[in-house]
Amino acid sequence: MTRRVLGSQNRTLWFWVFVGPFALGLGVFTYIPLGWSVYLSFFDAHNTVTPSDFVGLGNYTAMLTNDAFLRSLWTFLVFSLFIVPATFALSLALALMVNRLRRAQAFFRSVFFLPAACSYVVAALIWKMSLFNGVRFGLANTVLGWFGAGQTAWLGATHPPWYWLVIVTVRLWLQAGFYMVLFLAGLQRVPPQLYEAAAVDGARPGWQVLRHITLPQLRTTSVAVVLLLVINAFQAFDEFYNLLSDARGYPPYARPPLVYLYYTALGQGQNLGLGSAGAVILALIIGVVTVGQARWFGLGRKED
């Protein structure tokens, strides 16, 4: 009996020994809360997670007709229009530069990837308190002062809305290195024979090779990066909450869906039913957008 348990024959037992704790934690801390959130979305749940007043689709109707929630979706759209192409271009450029290095490639790969290990909360606080704090001795205002520019309130409800610059730069710094690594993995899979054949055919190094060789070979990686960027844009919370939560005259179009749902479910009203309905709607939107993008770009389609 001992030999059978400890031996290589009973692989199913060892599978559950190693996978079981992870599966249990995933079920207890992820799937059960998700299911309970869907359950709460059909009830009038004020200040309780065990409601009894069934309202059906009332919470969904209220959320879809709520101007604040609709504005939060517009905030996501604006944020994604800024951050998705900026991160894509910067991470691809970094990957191309690092891939061309003959020495210290591992060093620069680690340096550019290091911000991805930083906490979003810590990075947001650094941006808020040191770089763009809006006071005279802040780094951004100090640099502008060298060129004779006046003091700027970066995080207030100003026109133009300078807070977008702060939000986009902190997210760009945090995630560009991660997607650079994905592009590097794709670049290292491009057969060098393609570049040799292009050189023989007279292709010029630079834009011509990038357009006709590199980018087509990175098509699958590029689609995956765009999908991940859009999903991460939907999940934006830390930088918006930590940068703008205590700003006077909170900008009405600077509150993404997760921040709005946080205040709905855990704010003064603690309307958990309405917040859960908004979370379900947001999850459905993410799923529809992701599937639509995958089908549009042909992800998983066999290439000729």
PDB file of C-alpha atoms in Angstrom:
ATOM      1  CA  MET A   1       0.000   0.000   0.000  1.00  0.00           C
ATOM      2  CA  THR A   2       2.820   2.390   0.931  1.00  0.00           C
ATOM      3  CA  ARG A   3       4.712   1.558  -2.244  1.00  0.00           C
ATOM      4  CA  ARG A   4       1.617   2.171  -4.360  1.00  0.00           C
ATOM      5  CA  VAL A   5       0.973   5.590  -2.761  1.00  0.00           C
ATOM      6  CA  LEU A   6       4.588   6.707  -2.978  1.00  0.00           C
ATOM      7  CA  GLY A   7       5.362   5.079  -6.301  1.00  0.00           C
ATOM      8  CA  SER A   8       4.903   6.423  -9.819  1.00  0.00           C
ATOM      9  CA  GLN A   9       1.824   4.273 -10.557  1.00  0.00           C
ATOM     10  CA  ASN A  10      -0.699   6.390  -8.691  1.00  0.00           C
ATOM     11  CA  ARG A  11      -0.182   9.639 -10.582  1.00  0.00           C
ATOM     12  CA  THR A  12      -3.737  10.821  -9.962  1.00  0.00           C
ATOM     13  CA  LEU A  13      -3.032  11.016  -6.224  1.00  0.00           C
ATOM     14  CA  TRP A  14       0.095  13.117  -6.734  1.00  0.00           C
ATOM     15  CA  PHE A  15      -1.744  15.322  -9.189  1.00  0.00           C
ATOM     16  CA  TRP A  16      -4.328  16.245  -6.547  1.00  0.00           C
ATOM     17  CA  VAL A  17      -1.650  16.596  -3.857  1.00  0.00           C
ATOM     18  CA  PHE A  18       0.001  19.388  -5.826  1.00  0.00           C
ATOM     19  CA  VAL A  19      -3.011  20.874  -7.637  1.00  0.00           C
ATOM     20  CA  GLY A  20      -5.593  20.411  -4.890  1.00  0.00           C
ATOM     21  CA  PRO A  21      -4.550  23.337  -2.618  1.00  0.00           C
ATOM     22  CA  PHE A  22      -4.457  25.698  -5.583  1.00  0.00           C
ATOM     23  CA  ALA A  23      -7.829  24.474  -6.889  1.00  0.00           C
ATOM     24  CA  LEU A  24      -9.341  24.791  -3.404  1.00  0.00           C
ATOM     25  CA  GLY A  25      -8.065  28.350  -3.007  1.00  0.00           C
ATOM     26  CA  LEU A  26      -9.273  29.264  -6.488  1.00  0.00           C
ATOM     27  CA  GLY A  27     -12.732  27.952  -5.726  1.00  0.00           C
ATOM     28  CA  VAL A  28     -13.026  29.499  -2.248  1.00  0.00           C
ATOM     29  CA  PHE A  29     -11.530  32.913  -3.038  1.00  0.00           C
ATOM     30  CA  THR A  30     -12.530  33.349  -6.702  1.00  0.00           C
ATOM     31  CA  TYR A  31     -15.411  31.242  -8.004  1.00  0.00           C
ATOM     32  CA  ILE A  32     -17.595  31.293  -4.898  1.00  0.00           C
ATOM     33  CA  PRO A  33     -17.342  35.117  -4.550  1.00  0.00           C
ATOM     34  CA  LEU A  34     -18.078  35.471  -8.281  1.00  0.00           C
ATOM     35  CA  GLY A  35     -21.156  33.288  -7.979  1.00  0.00           C
ATOM     36  CA  TRP A  36     -22.305  35.135  -4.868  1.00  0.00           C
ATOM     37  CA  SER A  37     -21.839  38.461  -6.662  1.00  0.00           C
ATOM     38  CA  VAL A  38     -24.122  37.294  -9.460  1.00  0.00           C
ATOM     39  CA  TYR A  39     -26.642  36.176  -6.815  1.00  0.00           C
ATOM     40  CA  LEU A  40     -26.514  39.566  -5.058  1.00  0.00           C
ATOM     41  CA  SER A  41     -27.130  41.401  -8.336  1.00  0.00           C
ATOM     42  CA  PHE A  42     -30.756  40.167  -8.328  1.00  0.00           C
ATOM     43  CA  PHE A  43     -31.491  41.462  -4.814  1.00  0.00           C
ATOM     44  CA  ASP A  44     -31.836  44.763  -3.010  1.00  0.00           C
ATOM     45  CA  ALA A  45     -28.695  44.370  -0.916  1.00  0.00           C
ATOM     46  CA  HIS A  46     -28.040  47.487   1.165  1.00  0.00           C
ATOM     47  CA  ASN A  47     -25.406  46.933   3.868  1.00  0.00           C
ATOM     48  CA  THR A  48     -25.827  43.150   3.756  1.00  0.00           C
ATOM     49  CA  VAL A  49     -24.510  40.145   1.847  1.00  0.00           C
ATOM     50  CA  THR A  50     -27.525  37.995   2.775  1.00  0.00           C
ATOM     51  CA  PRO A  51     -30.452  39.912   1.222  1.00  0.00           C
ATOM     52  CA  SER A  52     -34.061  38.734   1.022  1.00  0.00           C
ATOM     53  CA  ASP A  53     -35.730  41.392  -1.185  1.00  0.00           C
ATOM     54  CA  PHE A  54     -35.660  39.984  -4.741  1.00  0.00           C
ATOM     55  CA  VAL A  55     -35.740  42.711  -7.439  1.00  0.00           C
ATOM     56  CA  GLY A  56     -34.994  40.664 -10.558  1.00  0.00           C
ATOM     57  CA  LEU A  57     -33.349  42.773 -13.268  1.00  0.00           C
ATOM     58  CA  GLY A  58     -34.059  46.014 -11.428  1.00  0.00           C
ATOM     59  CA  ASN A  59     -30.416  46.565 -10.494  1.00  0.00           C
ATOM     60  CA  TYR A  60     -29.314  45.988 -14.087  1.00  0.00           C
ATOM     61  CA  THR A  61     -31.892  48.450 -15.411  1.00  0.00           C
ATOM     62  CA  ALA A  62     -30.884  51.033 -12.825  1.00  0.00           C
ATOM     63  CA  MET A  63     -27.213  50.632 -13.658  1.00  0.00           C
ATOM     64  CA  LEU A  64     -27.675  50.850 -17.432  1.00  0.00           C
ATOM     65  CA  THR A  65     -29.672  54.068 -17.033  1.00  0.00           C
ATOM     66  CA  ASN A  66     -27.247  55.598 -14.537  1.00  0.00           C
ATOM     67  CA  ASP A  67     -25.387  58.567 -16.022  1.00  0.00           C
ATOM     68  CA  ALA A  68     -22.436  58.130 -13.666  1.00  0.00           C
ATOM     69  CA  PHE A  69     -21.917  54.516 -14.731  1.00  0.00           C
ATOM     70  CA  LEU A  70     -22.192  55.436 -18.414  1.00  0.00           C
ATOM     71  CA  ARG A  71     -19.653  58.226 -17.888  1.00  0.00           C
ATOM     72  CA  SER A  72     -17.309  55.689 -16.316  1.00  0.00           C
ATOM     73  CA  LEU A  73     -17.505  53.629 -19.509  1.00  0.00           C
ATOM     74  CA  TRP A  74     -16.588  56.732 -21.492  1.00  0.00           C
ATOM     75  CA  THR A  75     -13.643  57.183 -19.142  1.00  0.00           C
ATOM     76  CA  PHE A  76     -12.486  53.683 -19.997  1.00  0.00           C
ATOM     77  CA  LEU A  77     -12.815  54.458 -23.712  1.00  0.00           C
ATOM     78  CA  VAL A  78     -10.693  57.604 -23.406  1.00  0.00           C
ATOM     79  CA  PHE A  79      -8.133  55.824 -21.224  1.00  0.00           C
ATOM     80  CA  SER A  80      -7.846  52.895 -23.644  1.00  0.00           C
ATOM     81  CA  LEU A  81      -7.420  55.265 -26.609  1.00  0.00           C
ATOM     82  CA  PHE A  82      -4.421  56.755 -24.808  1.00  0.00           C
ATOM     83  CA  ILE A  83      -2.806  53.780 -23.121  1.00  0.00           C
ATOM     84  CA  VAL A  84      -3.269  50.917 -25.609  1.00  0.00           C
ATOM     85  CA  PRO A  85      -1.438  52.411 -28.634  1.00  0.00           C
ATOM     86  CA  ALA A  86       1.140  54.175 -26.436  1.00  0.00           C
ATOM     87  CA  THR A  87       2.068  50.990 -24.564  1.00  0.00           C
ATOM     88  CA  PHE A  88       2.036  48.924 -27.752  1.00  0.00           C
ATOM     89  CA  ALA A  89       4.398  51.306 -29.567  1.00  0.00           C
ATOM     90  CA  LEU A  90       6.755  51.811 -26.618  1.00  0.00           C
ATOM     91  CA  SER A  91       7.014  48.119 -25.703  1.00  0.00           C
ATOM     92  CA  LEU A  92       7.616  47.152 -29.342  1.00  0.00           C
ATOM     93  CA  ALA A  93      10.297  49.826 -29.702  1.00  0.00           C
ATOM     94  CA  LEU A  94      12.035  48.660 -26.521  1.00  0.00           C
ATOM     95  CA  ALA A  95      11.890  45.050 -27.692  1.00  0.00           C
ATOM     96  CA  LEU A  96      13.415  45.938 -31.060  1.00  0.00           C
ATOM     97  CA  MET A  97      16.235  47.892 -29.420  1.00  0.00           C
ATOM     98  CA  VAL A  98      17.031  45.232 -26.823  1.00  0.00           C
ATOM     99  CA  ASN A  99      16.869  42.471 -29.433  1.00  0.00           C
ATOM    100  CA  ARG A 100      19.550  44.220 -31.518  1.00  0.00           C
ATOM    101  CA  LEU A 101      22.000  44.405 -28.625  1.00  0.00           C
ATOM    102  CA  ARG A 102      25.036  42.192 -28.813  1.00  0.00           C
ATOM    103  CA  ARG A 103      26.093  42.738 -25.201  1.00  0.00           C
ATOM    104  CA  ALA A 104      24.298  43.305 -21.906  1.00  0.00           C
ATOM    105  CA  GLN A 105      20.973  42.218 -23.399  1.00  0.00           C
ATOM    106  CA  ALA A 106      19.959  40.461 -20.174  1.00  0.00           C
ATOM    107  CA  PHE A 107      20.822  43.580 -18.165  1.00  0.00           C
ATOM    108  CA  PHE A 108      18.654  45.937 -20.218  1.00  0.00           C
ATOM    109  CA  ARG A 109      15.858  43.387 -20.373  1.00  0.00           C
ATOM    110  CA  SER A 110      15.846  43.255 -16.577  1.00  0.00           C
ATOM    111  CA  VAL A 111      16.053  47.048 -16.222  1.00  0.00           C
ATOM    112  CA  PHE A 112      13.061  47.665 -18.488  1.00  0.00           C
ATOM    113  CA  PHE A 113      11.060  44.825 -16.932  1.00  0.00           C
ATOM    114  CA  LEU A 114      11.746  45.902 -13.324  1.00  0.00           C
ATOM    115  CA  PRO A 115       8.873  48.452 -13.095  1.00  0.00           C
ATOM    116  CA  ALA A 116       6.402  45.624 -13.772  1.00  0.00           C
ATOM    117  CA  ALA A 117       7.266  44.251 -10.325  1.00  0.00           C
ATOM    118  CA  CYS A 118       6.399  47.562  -8.645  1.00  0.00           C
ATOM    119  CA  SER A 119       3.077  47.989  -6.900  1.00  0.00           C
ATOM    120  CA  TYR A 120       0.560  50.173  -8.728  1.00  0.00           C
ATOM    121  CA  VAL A 121      -0.277  51.882  -5.439  1.00  0.00           C
ATOM    122  CA  VAL A 122       3.365  52.730  -4.710  1.00  0.00           C
ATOM    123  CA  ALA A 123       3.952  53.990  -8.255  1.00  0.00           C
ATOM    124  CA  ALA A 124       0.799  56.143  -8.136  1.00  0.00           C
ATOM    125  CA  LEU A 125       1.888  57.697  -4.837  1.00  0.00           C
ATOM    126  CA  ILE A 126       5.365  58.446  -6.224  1.00  0.00           C
ATOM    127  CA  TRP A 127       3.832  60.127  -9.269  1.00  0.00           C
ATOM    128  CA  LYS A 128       1.423  62.054  -7.038  1.00  0.00           C
ATOM    129  CA  MET A 129       3.726  63.160  -4.216  1.00  0.00           C
ATOM    130  CA  SER A 130       7.083  63.567  -5.979  1.00  0.00           C
ATOM    131  CA  LEU A 131       6.729  64.019  -9.729  1.00  0.00           C
ATOM    132  CA  PHE A 132       3.363  65.698 -10.361  1.00  0.00           C
ATOM    133  CA  ASN A 133       2.379  67.029  -6.945  1.00  0.00           C
ATOM    134  CA  GLY A 134       1.477  70.453  -8.320  1.00  0.00           C
ATOM    135  CA  VAL A 135       3.686  72.432  -5.932  1.00  0.00           C
ATOM    136  CA  ARG A 136       6.592  74.633  -6.914  1.00  0.00           C
ATOM    137  CA  PHE A 137       9.326  72.213  -5.839  1.00  0.00           C
ATOM    138  CA  GLY A 138       7.740  69.178  -7.541  1.00  0.00           C
ATOM    139  CA  LEU A 139       9.875  67.624 -10.263  1.00  0.00           C
ATOM    140  CA  ALA A 140       7.485  68.352 -13.144  1.00  0.00           C
ATOM    141  CA  ASN A 141       6.965  72.003 -12.143  1.00  0.00           C
ATOM    142  CA  THR A 142      10.685  72.413 -11.501  1.00  0.00           C
ATOM    143  CA  VAL A 143      11.511  71.281 -15.037  1.00  0.00           C
ATOM    144  CA  LEU A 144       8.815  73.542 -16.473  1.00  0.00           C
ATOM    145  CA  GLY A 145      10.224  76.416 -14.427  1.00  0.00           C
ATOM    146  CA  TRP A 146      13.567  76.037 -16.230  1.00  0.00           C
ATOM    147  CA  PHE A 147      11.751  77.005 -19.437  1.00  0.00           C
ATOM    148  CA  GLY A 148       9.836  79.869 -17.861  1.00  0.00           C
ATOM    149  CA  ALA A 149       6.495  78.060 -17.524  1.00  0.00           C
ATOM    150  CA  GLY A 150       4.219  78.700 -14.567  1.00  0.00           C
ATOM    151  CA  GLN A 151       3.124  76.314 -11.843  1.00  0.00           C
ATOM    152  CA  THR A 152       0.618  73.648 -12.952  1.00  0.00           C
ATOM    153  CA  ALA A 153      -1.985  71.855 -10.830  1.00  0.00           C
ATOM    154  CA  TRP A 154      -1.600  68.453 -12.415  1.00  0.00           C
ATOM    155  CA  LEU A 155      -4.296  66.537 -10.547  1.00  0.00           C
ATOM    156  CA  GLY A 156      -7.067  69.109 -10.200  1.00  0.00           C
ATOM    157  CA  ALA A 157     -10.200  69.553 -12.298  1.00  0.00           C
ATOM    158  CA  THR A 158      -8.390  71.899 -14.672  1.00  0.00           C
ATOM    159  CA  HIS A 159      -8.655  72.660 -18.348  1.00  0.00           C
ATOM    160  CA  PRO A 160      -6.850  71.181 -20.157  1.00  0.00           C
ATOM    161  CA  PRO A 161      -7.167  68.012 -18.032  1.00  0.00           C
ATOM    162  CA  TRP A 162      -3.513  67.491 -17.142  1.00  0.00           C
ATOM    163  CA  TYR A 163      -4.412  64.554 -14.883  1.00  0.00           C
ATOM    164  CA  TRP A 164      -4.597  62.347 -17.985  1.00  0.00           C
ATOM    165  CA  LEU A 165      -0.883  62.904 -18.522  1.00  0.00           C
ATOM    166  CA  VAL A 166      -0.155  61.740 -14.986  1.00  0.00           C
ATOM    167  CA  ILE A 167      -2.413  58.681 -15.216  1.00  0.00           C
ATOM    168  CA  VAL A 168      -1.160  57.563 -18.621  1.00  0.00           C
ATOM    169  CA  THR A 169       2.540  58.010 -17.806  1.00  0.00           C
ATOM    170  CA  VAL A 170       2.378  56.005 -14.585  1.00  0.00           C
ATOM    171  CA  ARG A 171       0.561  53.127 -16.291  1.00  0.00           C
ATOM    172  CA  LEU A 172       2.956  53.329 -19.241  1.00  0.00           C
ATOM    173  CA  TRP A 173       5.983  53.115 -16.957  1.00  0.00           C
ATOM    174  CA  LEU A 174       4.514  50.178 -15.049  1.00  0.00           C
ATOM    175  CA  GLN A 175       3.488  47.902 -17.903  1.00  0.00           C
ATOM    176  CA  ALA A 176       5.684  48.683 -20.932  1.00  0.00           C
ATOM    177  CA  GLY A 177       8.456  46.376 -19.716  1.00  0.00           C
ATOM    178  CA  PHE A 178       6.119  43.404 -19.333  1.00  0.00           C
ATOM    179  CA  TYR A 179       4.846  43.655 -22.899  1.00  0.00           C
ATOM    180  CA  MET A 180       8.410  44.268 -24.093  1.00  0.00           C
ATOM    181  CA  VAL A 181       9.259  40.777 -22.827  1.00  0.00           C
ATOM    182  CA  LEU A 182       6.333  39.325 -24.814  1.00  0.00           C
ATOM    183  CA  PHE A 183       7.538  41.041 -27.971  1.00  0.00           C
ATOM    184  CA  LEU A 184      11.100  39.862 -27.297  1.00  0.00           C
ATOM    185  CA  ALA A 185       9.860  36.281 -27.124  1.00  0.00           C
ATOM    186  CA  GLY A 186       8.144  36.763 -30.475  1.00  0.00           C
ATOM    187  CA  LEU A 187      11.213  38.377 -32.053  1.00  0.00           C
ATOM    188  CA  GLN A 188      13.440  35.510 -30.984  1.00  0.00           C
ATOM    189  CA  ARG A 189      11.144  33.098 -32.832  1.00  0.00           C
ATOM    190  CA  VAL A 190      11.523  34.886 -36.175  1.00  0.00           C
ATOM    191  CA  PRO A 191      13.755  32.716 -38.413  1.00  0.00           C
ATOM    192  CA  PRO A 192      16.983  34.606 -39.233  1.00  0.00           C
ATOM    193  CA  GLN A 193      16.814  33.131 -42.736  1.00  0.00           C
ATOM    194  CA  LEU A 194      13.983  35.552 -43.498  1.00  0.00           C
ATOM    195  CA  TYR A 195      16.215  38.546 -42.849  1.00  0.00           C
ATOM    196  CA  GLU A 196      19.015  37.006 -44.890  1.00  0.00           C
ATOM    197  CA  ALA A 197      16.647  36.395 -47.789  1.00  0.00           C
ATOM    198  CA  ALA A 198      15.338  39.954 -47.531  1.00  0.00           C
ATOM    199  CA  ALA A 199      18.890  41.324 -47.642  1.00  0.00           C
ATOM    200  CA  VAL A 200      19.634  39.242 -50.741  1.00  0.00           C
ATOM    201  CA  ASP A 201      16.476  40.620 -52.384  1.00  0.00           C
ATOM    202  CA  GLY A 202      17.625  44.165 -51.705  1.00  0.00           C
ATOM    203  CA  ALA A 203      15.351  45.076 -48.790  1.00  0.00           C
ATOM    204  CA  ARG A 204      16.634  48.055 -46.848  1.00  0.00           C
ATOM    205  CA  PRO A 205      17.304  47.596 -43.136  1.00  0.00           C
ATOM    206  CA  GLY A 206      14.907  49.574 -41.020  1.00  0.00           C
ATOM    207  CA  TRP A 207      11.309  50.387 -41.884  1.00  0.00           C
ATOM    208  CA  GLN A 208      11.162  48.160 -44.981  1.00  0.00           C
ATOM    209  CA  VAL A 209      12.312  45.058 -43.117  1.00  0.00           C
ATOM    210  CA  LEU A 210      10.166  45.942 -40.100  1.00  0.00           C
ATOM    211  CA  ARG A 211       7.036  46.343 -42.221  1.00  0.00           C
ATOM    212  CA  HIS A 212       7.387  43.319 -44.494  1.00  0.00           C
ATOM    213  CA  ILE A 213       9.215  40.815 -42.242  1.00  0.00           C
ATOM    214  CA  THR A 214       9.153  41.640 -38.527  1.00  0.00           C
ATOM    215  CA  LEU A 215       5.599  42.886 -38.044  1.00  0.00           C
ATOM    216  CA  PRO A 216       3.937  40.047 -40.025  1.00  0.00           C
ATOM    217  CA  GLN A 217       5.921  37.523 -37.991  1.00  0.00           C
ATOM    218  CA  LEU A 218       4.777  39.234 -34.783  1.00  0.00           C
ATOM    219  CA  ARG A 219       1.102  39.157 -35.746  1.00  0.00           C
ATOM    220  CA  THR A 220       0.021  36.581 -33.140  1.00  0.00           C
ATOM    221  CA  THR A 221       2.040  38.270 -30.386  1.00  0.00           C
ATOM    222  CA  SER A 222       0.658  41.680 -31.373  1.00  0.00           C
ATOM    223  CA  VAL A 223      -2.941  40.465 -31.196  1.00  0.00           C
ATOM    224  CA  ALA A 224      -2.348  38.918 -27.769  1.00  0.00           C
ATOM    225  CA  VAL A 225      -0.724  42.140 -26.517  1.00  0.00           C
ATOM    226  CA  VAL A 226      -3.651  44.267 -27.722  1.00  0.00           C
ATOM    227  CA  LEU A 227      -6.152  41.931 -26.046  1.00  0.00           C
ATOM    228  CA  LEU A 228      -4.269  42.053 -22.743  1.00  0.00           C
ATOM    229  CA  LEU A 229      -3.918  45.835 -22.923  1.00  0.00           C
ATOM    230  CA  VAL A 230      -7.643  46.354 -23.462  1.00  0.00           C
ATOM    231  CA  ILE A 231      -8.543  43.992 -20.608  1.00  0.00           C
ATOM    232  CA  ASN A 232      -6.067  45.727 -18.291  1.00  0.00           C
ATOM    233  CA  ALA A 233      -7.517  49.110 -19.278  1.00  0.00           C
ATOM    234  CA  PHE A 234     -10.969  47.869 -18.212  1.00  0.00           C
ATOM    235  CA  GLN A 235      -9.483  46.845 -14.866  1.00  0.00           C
ATOM    236  CA  ALA A 236      -7.848  50.218 -14.149  1.00  0.00           C
ATOM    237  CA  PHE A 237      -8.369  51.140 -10.516  1.00  0.00           C
ATOM    238  CA  ASP A 238      -5.252  51.795  -8.430  1.00  0.00           C
ATOM    239  CA  GLU A 239      -3.860  54.772 -10.309  1.00  0.00           C
ATOM    240  CA  PHE A 240      -7.238  56.515 -10.645  1.00  0.00           C
ATOM    241  CA  TYR A 241      -8.186  55.934  -7.020  1.00  0.00           C
ATOM    242  CA  ASN A 242      -4.844  56.925  -5.513  1.00  0.00           C
ATOM    243  CA  LEU A 243      -4.195  59.884  -7.790  1.00  0.00           C
ATOM    244  CA  LEU A 244      -7.632  61.496  -7.909  1.00  0.00           C
ATOM    245  CA  SER A 245      -9.687  60.256  -4.954  1.00  0.00           C
ATOM    246  CA  ASP A 246      -8.922  63.291  -2.770  1.00  0.00           C
ATOM    247  CA  ALA A 247      -8.744  65.887  -5.542  1.00  0.00           C
ATOM    248  CA  ARG A 248     -11.019  68.866  -5.040  1.00  0.00           C
ATOM    249  CA  GLY A 249     -13.691  69.058  -7.696  1.00  0.00           C
ATOM    250  CA  TYR A 250     -13.253  65.416  -8.714  1.00  0.00           C
ATOM    251  CA  PRO A 251     -13.157  65.370 -12.538  1.00  0.00           C
ATOM    252  CA  PRO A 252     -16.473  63.823 -13.668  1.00  0.00           C
ATOM    253  CA  TYR A 253     -14.925  61.974 -16.599  1.00  0.00           C
ATOM    254  CA  ALA A 254     -11.933  60.606 -14.682  1.00  0.00           C
ATOM    255  CA  ARG A 255     -13.623  57.780 -12.806  1.00  0.00           C
ATOM    256  CA  PRO A 256     -13.360  54.395 -14.568  1.00  0.00           C
ATOM    257  CA  PRO A 257     -15.914  51.587 -14.011  1.00  0.00           C
ATOM    258  CA  LEU A 258     -14.079  49.829 -11.176  1.00  0.00           C
ATOM    259  CA  VAL A 259     -13.681  53.054  -9.196  1.00  0.00           C
ATOM    260  CA  TYR A 260     -17.357  53.892  -9.644  1.00  0.00           C
ATOM    261  CA  LEU A 261     -18.392  50.370  -8.602  1.00  0.00           C
ATOM    262  CA  TYR A 262     -16.111  50.576  -5.569  1.00  0.00           C
ATOM    263  CA  TYR A 263     -17.845  53.715  -4.345  1.00  0.00           C
ATOM    264  CA  THR A 264     -21.269  52.240  -5.160  1.00  0.00           C
ATOM    265  CA  ALA A 265     -20.742  49.004  -3.253  1.00  0.00           C
ATOM    266  CA  LEU A 266     -18.468  50.201  -0.435  1.00  0.00           C
ATOM    267  CA  GLY A 267     -19.262  53.896  -0.181  1.00  0.00           C
ATOM    268  CA  GLN A 268     -21.820  55.538   2.084  1.00  0.00           C
ATOM    269  CA  GLY A 269     -24.809  53.704   0.594  1.00  0.00           C
ATOM    270  CA  GLN A 270     -23.084  50.300   0.405  1.00  0.00           C
ATOM    271  CA  ASN A 271     -25.479  49.144  -2.294  1.00  0.00           C
ATOM    272  CA  LEU A 272     -23.944  45.720  -2.865  1.00  0.00           C
ATOM    273  CA  GLY A 273     -26.747  44.616  -5.167  1.00  0.00           C
ATOM    274  CA  LEU A 274     -26.300  47.555  -7.522  1.00  0.00           C
ATOM    275  CA  GLY A 275     -22.528  47.232  -7.402  1.00  0.00           C
ATOM    276  CA  SER A 276     -22.730  43.512  -8.169  1.00  0.00           C
ATOM    277  CA  ALA A 277     -25.002  44.196 -11.138  1.00  0.00           C
ATOM    278  CA  GLY A 278     -22.482  46.721 -12.451  1.00  0.00           C
ATOM    279  CA  ALA A 279     -19.673  44.197 -12.001  1.00  0.00           C
ATOM    280  CA  VAL A 280     -21.597  41.575 -13.985  1.00  0.00           C
ATOM    281  CA  ILE A 281     -22.299  44.101 -16.743  1.00  0.00           C
ATOM    282  CA  LEU A 282     -18.624  45.065 -16.837  1.00  0.00           C
ATOM    283  CA  ALA A 283     -17.566  41.387 -17.003  1.00  0.00           C
ATOM    284  CA  LEU A 284     -19.958  40.808 -19.904  1.00  0.00           C
ATOM    285  CA  ILE A 285     -18.605  43.860 -21.725  1.00  0.00           C
ATOM    286  CA  ILE A 286     -15.029  42.634 -21.253  1.00  0.00           C
ATOM    287  CA  GLY A 287     -16.009  39.189 -22.554  1.00  0.00           C
ATOM    288  CA  VAL A 288     -17.811  40.575 -25.611  1.00  0.00           C
ATOM    289  CA  VAL A 289     -14.971  42.978 -26.439  1.00  0.00           C
ATOM    290  CA  THR A 290     -12.340  40.257 -26.014  1.00  0.00           C
ATOM    291  CA  VAL A 291     -14.175  37.718 -28.182  1.00  0.00           C
ATOM    292  CA  GLY A 292     -14.937  40.397 -30.766  1.00  0.00           C
ATOM    293  CA  GLN A 293     -11.304  41.444 -30.937  1.00  0.00           C
ATOM    294  CA  ALA A 294     -10.124  37.846 -31.181  1.00  0.00           C
ATOM    295  CA  ARG A 295     -12.489  37.149 -34.071  1.00  0.00           C
ATOM    296  CA  TRP A 296     -11.655  40.450 -35.766  1.00  0.00           C
ATOM    297  CA  PHE A 297      -7.921  39.755 -35.667  1.00  0.00           C
ATOM    298  CA  GLY A 298      -8.372  36.068 -36.436  1.00  0.00           C
ATOM    299  CA  LEU A 299      -6.688  34.838 -33.255  1.00  0.00           C
ATOM    300  CA  GLY A 300      -6.273  31.064 -33.425  1.00  0.00           C
ATOM    301  CA  ARG A 301      -7.081  30.926 -37.138  1.00  0.00           C
ATOM    302  CA  LYS A 302      -4.785  28.708 -39.164  1.00  0.00           C
ATOM    303  CA  GLU A 303      -2.567  30.727 -41.451  1.00  0.00           C
ATOM    304  CA  ASP A 304      -1.961  29.768 -45.039  1.00  0.00           C
TER     305      ASP A 304
END
